[in-house]
């Protein structure tokens, strides 16, 4: 028996899962939420231990064993949060995580409050995405509107107006008819209307 069969070196590598980007965003954001809940529990235990140590003067923390993960969000709330996560575009996943971490660091919430903070960050991101989509829509409308107006201006600019040949009667022509035209200086050509 060869060692290659034991270690499966000759097997083809596993393919990357065929999950959609939306599923990956939901999974990533929910993993971040669960990690932040665990961190909030850990900080809460540390605060409780510090309070006990200050109160009694003796540290018995090494005797206490804590459960690995005691707080969990309800299934209904989890589904709501996952539904909110589906509305987040993949390009916003990183900024949402950074904003969530910033809010958690700023407020130092209890484990029960983390999911509410997460919900508020998701709502904020969804509103921002909606505003940007509306701005893009308005920009597209503006660009198409400008294209049509530009085509009209280019059409108008193509028609040439000759100031010397005109059928439009003006007041100055009526006044000039009664007077003799002045002779121009030799360097300037003389223009006369020939009718």
JSON list of N, CA, C and O in Angstrom, two decimals, residues 76-97:
[
{"chain": "A", "resi": 76, "resn": "UNK", "atom": "N", "xyz": [-36.30, 33.63, 15.25]},
{"chain": "A", "resi": 76, "resn": "UNK", "atom": "CA", "xyz": [-37.04, 34.65, 14.49]},
{"chain": "A", "resi": 76, "resn": "UNK", "atom": "C", "xyz": [-36.19, 35.88, 14.23]},
{"chain": "A", "resi": 76, "resn": "UNK", "atom": "O", "xyz": [-36.18, 36.42, 13.11]},
{"chain": "A", "resi": 77, "resn": "UNK", "atom": "N", "xyz": [-35.47, 36.32, 15.25]},
{"chain": "A", "resi": 77, "resn": "UNK", "atom": "CA", "xyz": [-34.60, 37.48, 15.08]},
{"chain": "A", "resi": 77, "resn": "UNK", "atom": "C", "xyz": [-33.46, 37.16, 14.11]},
{"chain": "A", "resi": 77, "resn": "UNK", "atom": "O", "xyz": [-33.08, 38.00, 13.29]},
{"chain": "A", "resi": 78, "resn": "UNK", "atom": "N", "xyz": [-32.94, 35.94, 14.19]},
{"chain": "A", "resi": 78, "resn": "UNK", "atom": "CA", "xyz": [-31.87, 35.53, 13.27]},
{"chain": "A", "resi": 78, "resn": "UNK", "atom": "C", "xyz": [-32.36, 35.59, 11.83]},
{"chain": "A", "resi": 78, "resn": "UNK", "atom": "O", "xyz": [-31.65, 36.08, 10.94]},
{"chain": "A", "resi": 79, "resn": "UNK", "atom": "N", "xyz": [-33.58, 35.10, 11.59]},
{"chain": "A", "resi": 79, "resn": "UNK", "atom": "CA", "xyz": [-34.12, 35.15, 10.22]},
{"chain": "A", "resi": 79, "resn": "UNK", "atom": "C", "xyz": [-34.31, 36.58, 9.74]},
{"chain": "A", "resi": 79, "resn": "UNK", "atom": "O", "xyz": [-34.03, 36.89, 8.57]},
{"chain": "A", "resi": 80, "resn": "UNK", "atom": "N", "xyz": [-34.76, 37.46, 10.63]},
{"chain": "A", "resi": 80, "resn": "UNK", "atom": "CA", "xyz": [-34.92, 38.86, 10.25]},
{"chain": "A", "resi": 80, "resn": "UNK", "atom": "C", "xyz": [-33.58, 39.49, 9.89]},
{"chain": "A", "resi": 80, "resn": "UNK", "atom": "O", "xyz": [-33.46, 40.22, 8.90]},
{"chain": "A", "resi": 81, "resn": "UNK", "atom": "N", "xyz": [-32.57, 39.20, 10.70]},
{"chain": "A", "resi": 81, "resn": "UNK", "atom": "CA", "xyz": [-31.24, 39.76, 10.43]},
{"chain": "A", "resi": 81, "resn": "UNK", "atom": "C", "xyz": [-30.66, 39.19, 9.14]},
{"chain": "A", "resi": 81, "resn": "UNK", "atom": "O", "xyz": [-30.03, 39.92, 8.37]},
{"chain": "A", "resi": 82, "resn": "UNK", "atom": "N", "xyz": [-30.87, 37.91, 8.90]},
{"chain": "A", "resi": 82, "resn": "UNK", "atom": "CA", "xyz": [-30.39, 37.31, 7.65]},
{"chain": "A", "resi": 82, "resn": "UNK", "atom": "C", "xyz": [-31.09, 37.95, 6.45]},
{"chain": "A", "resi": 82, "resn": "UNK", "atom": "O", "xyz": [-30.47, 38.18, 5.41]},
{"chain": "A", "resi": 83, "resn": "UNK", "atom": "N", "xyz": [-32.39, 38.22, 6.60]},
{"chain": "A", "resi": 83, "resn": "UNK", "atom": "CA", "xyz": [-33.12, 38.88, 5.52]},
{"chain": "A", "resi": 83, "resn": "UNK", "atom": "C", "xyz": [-32.57, 40.27, 5.27]},
{"chain": "A", "resi": 83, "resn": "UNK", "atom": "O", "xyz": [-32.44, 40.71, 4.11]},
{"chain": "A", "resi": 84, "resn": "UNK", "atom": "N", "xyz": [-32.23, 40.99, 6.33]},
{"chain": "A", "resi": 84, "resn": "UNK", "atom": "CA", "xyz": [-31.63, 42.32, 6.17]},
{"chain": "A", "resi": 84, "resn": "UNK", "atom": "C", "xyz": [-30.26, 42.22, 5.51]},
{"chain": "A", "resi": 84, "resn": "UNK", "atom": "O", "xyz": [-29.87, 43.09, 4.73]},
{"chain": "A", "resi": 85, "resn": "UNK", "atom": "N", "xyz": [-29.52, 41.16, 5.83]},
{"chain": "A", "resi": 85, "resn": "UNK", "atom": "CA", "xyz": [-28.19, 40.97, 5.24]},
{"chain": "A", "resi": 85, "resn": "UNK", "atom": "C", "xyz": [-28.27, 40.71, 3.74]},
{"chain": "A", "resi": 85, "resn": "UNK", "atom": "O", "xyz": [-27.34, 41.07, 3.00]},
{"chain": "A", "resi": 86, "resn": "UNK", "atom": "N", "xyz": [-29.36, 40.11, 3.27]},
{"chain": "A", "resi": 86, "resn": "UNK", "atom": "CA", "xyz": [-29.48, 39.85, 1.83]},
{"chain": "A", "resi": 86, "resn": "UNK", "atom": "C", "xyz": [-29.60, 41.15, 1.03]},
{"chain": "A", "resi": 86, "resn": "UNK", "atom": "O", "xyz": [-29.32, 41.17, -0.16]},
{"chain": "A", "resi": 87, "resn": "UNK", "atom": "N", "xyz": [-29.99, 42.24, 1.67]},
{"chain": "A", "resi": 87, "resn": "UNK", "atom": "CA", "xyz": [-30.14, 43.52, 0.99]},
{"chain": "A", "resi": 87, "resn": "UNK", "atom": "C", "xyz": [-28.81, 44.27, 0.86]},
{"chain": "A", "resi": 87, "resn": "UNK", "atom": "O", "xyz": [-28.75, 45.30, 0.20]},
{"chain": "A", "resi": 88, "resn": "UNK", "atom": "N", "xyz": [-27.77, 43.75, 1.49]},
{"chain": "A", "resi": 88, "resn": "UNK", "atom": "CA", "xyz": [-26.46, 44.39, 1.45]},
{"chain": "A", "resi": 88, "resn": "UNK", "atom": "C", "xyz": [-25.71, 43.88, 0.22]},
{"chain": "A", "resi": 88, "resn": "UNK", "atom": "O", "xyz": [-25.56, 42.69, 0.01]},
{"chain": "A", "resi": 89, "resn": "UNK", "atom": "N", "xyz": [-25.24, 44.82, -0.60]},
{"chain": "A", "resi": 89, "resn": "UNK", "atom": "CA", "xyz": [-24.47, 44.48, -1.79]},
{"chain": "A", "resi": 89, "resn": "UNK", "atom": "C", "xyz": [-23.10, 43.97, -1.35]},
{"chain": "A", "resi": 89, "resn": "UNK", "atom": "O", "xyz": [-22.54, 44.45, -0.36]},
{"chain": "A", "resi": 90, "resn": "UNK", "atom": "N", "xyz": [-22.53, 42.98, -2.07]},
{"chain": "A", "resi": 90, "resn": "UNK", "atom": "CA", "xyz": [-21.21, 42.45, -1.67]},
{"chain": "A", "resi": 90, "resn": "UNK", "atom": "C", "xyz": [-20.12, 43.50, -1.51]},
{"chain": "A", "resi": 90, "resn": "UNK", "atom": "O", "xyz": [-19.25, 43.37, -0.66]},
{"chain": "A", "resi": 91, "resn": "UNK", "atom": "N", "xyz": [-20.17, 44.57, -2.28]},
{"chain": "A", "resi": 91, "resn": "UNK", "atom": "CA", "xyz": [-19.13, 45.60, -2.15]},
{"chain": "A", "resi": 91, "resn": "UNK", "atom": "C", "xyz": [-19.26, 46.39, -0.85]},
{"chain": "A", "resi": 91, "resn": "UNK", "atom": "O", "xyz": [-18.32, 47.06, -0.44]},
{"chain": "A", "resi": 92, "resn": "UNK", "atom": "N", "xyz": [-20.41, 46.31, -0.19]},
{"chain": "A", "resi": 92, "resn": "UNK", "atom": "CA", "xyz": [-20.61, 47.01, 1.08]},
{"chain": "A", "resi": 92, "resn": "UNK", "atom": "C", "xyz": [-20.36, 46.12, 2.29]},
{"chain": "A", "resi": 92, "resn": "UNK", "atom": "O", "xyz": [-20.48, 46.59, 3.42]},
{"chain": "A", "resi": 93, "resn": "UNK", "atom": "N", "xyz": [-20.06, 44.86, 2.08]},
{"chain": "A", "resi": 93, "resn": "UNK", "atom": "CA", "xyz": [-19.88, 43.93, 3.20]},
{"chain": "A", "resi": 93, "resn": "UNK", "atom": "C", "xyz": [-18.74, 44.37, 4.12]},
{"chain": "A", "resi": 93, "resn": "UNK", "atom": "O", "xyz": [-18.91, 44.43, 5.34]},
{"chain": "A", "resi": 94, "resn": "UNK", "atom": "N", "xyz": [-17.61, 44.71, 3.57]},
{"chain": "A", "resi": 94, "resn": "UNK", "atom": "CA", "xyz": [-16.47, 45.16, 4.38]},
{"chain": "A", "resi": 94, "resn": "UNK", "atom": "C", "xyz": [-16.76, 46.43, 5.16]},
{"chain": "A", "resi": 94, "resn": "UNK", "atom": "O", "xyz": [-16.54, 46.49, 6.36]},
{"chain": "A", "resi": 95, "resn": "UNK", "atom": "N", "xyz": [-17.29, 47.49, 4.48]},
{"chain": "A", "resi": 95, "resn": "UNK", "atom": "CA", "xyz": [-17.63, 48.70, 5.23]},
{"chain": "A", "resi": 95, "resn": "UNK", "atom": "C", "xyz": [-18.67, 48.48, 6.33]},
{"chain": "A", "resi": 95, "resn": "UNK", "atom": "O", "xyz": [-18.61, 49.12, 7.38]},
{"chain": "A", "resi": 96, "resn": "UNK", "atom": "N", "xyz": [-19.62, 47.56, 6.10]},
{"chain": "A", "resi": 96, "resn": "UNK", "atom": "CA", "xyz": [-20.63, 47.27, 7.14]},
{"chain": "A", "resi": 96, "resn": "UNK", "atom": "C", "xyz": [-19.96, 46.63, 8.34]},
{"chain": "A", "resi": 96, "resn": "UNK", "atom": "O", "xyz": [-20.25, 47.00, 9.50]},
{"chain": "A", "resi": 97, "resn": "UNK", "atom": "N", "xyz": [-19.04, 45.71, 8.10]},
{"chain": "A", "resi": 97, "resn": "UNK", "atom": "CA", "xyz": [-18.34, 45.06, 9.21]},
{"chain": "A", "resi": 97, "resn": "UNK", "atom": "C", "xyz": [-17.50, 46.09, 9.98]},
{"chain": "A", "resi": 97, "resn": "UNK", "atom": "O", "xyz": [-17.50, 46.11, 11.22]}
]
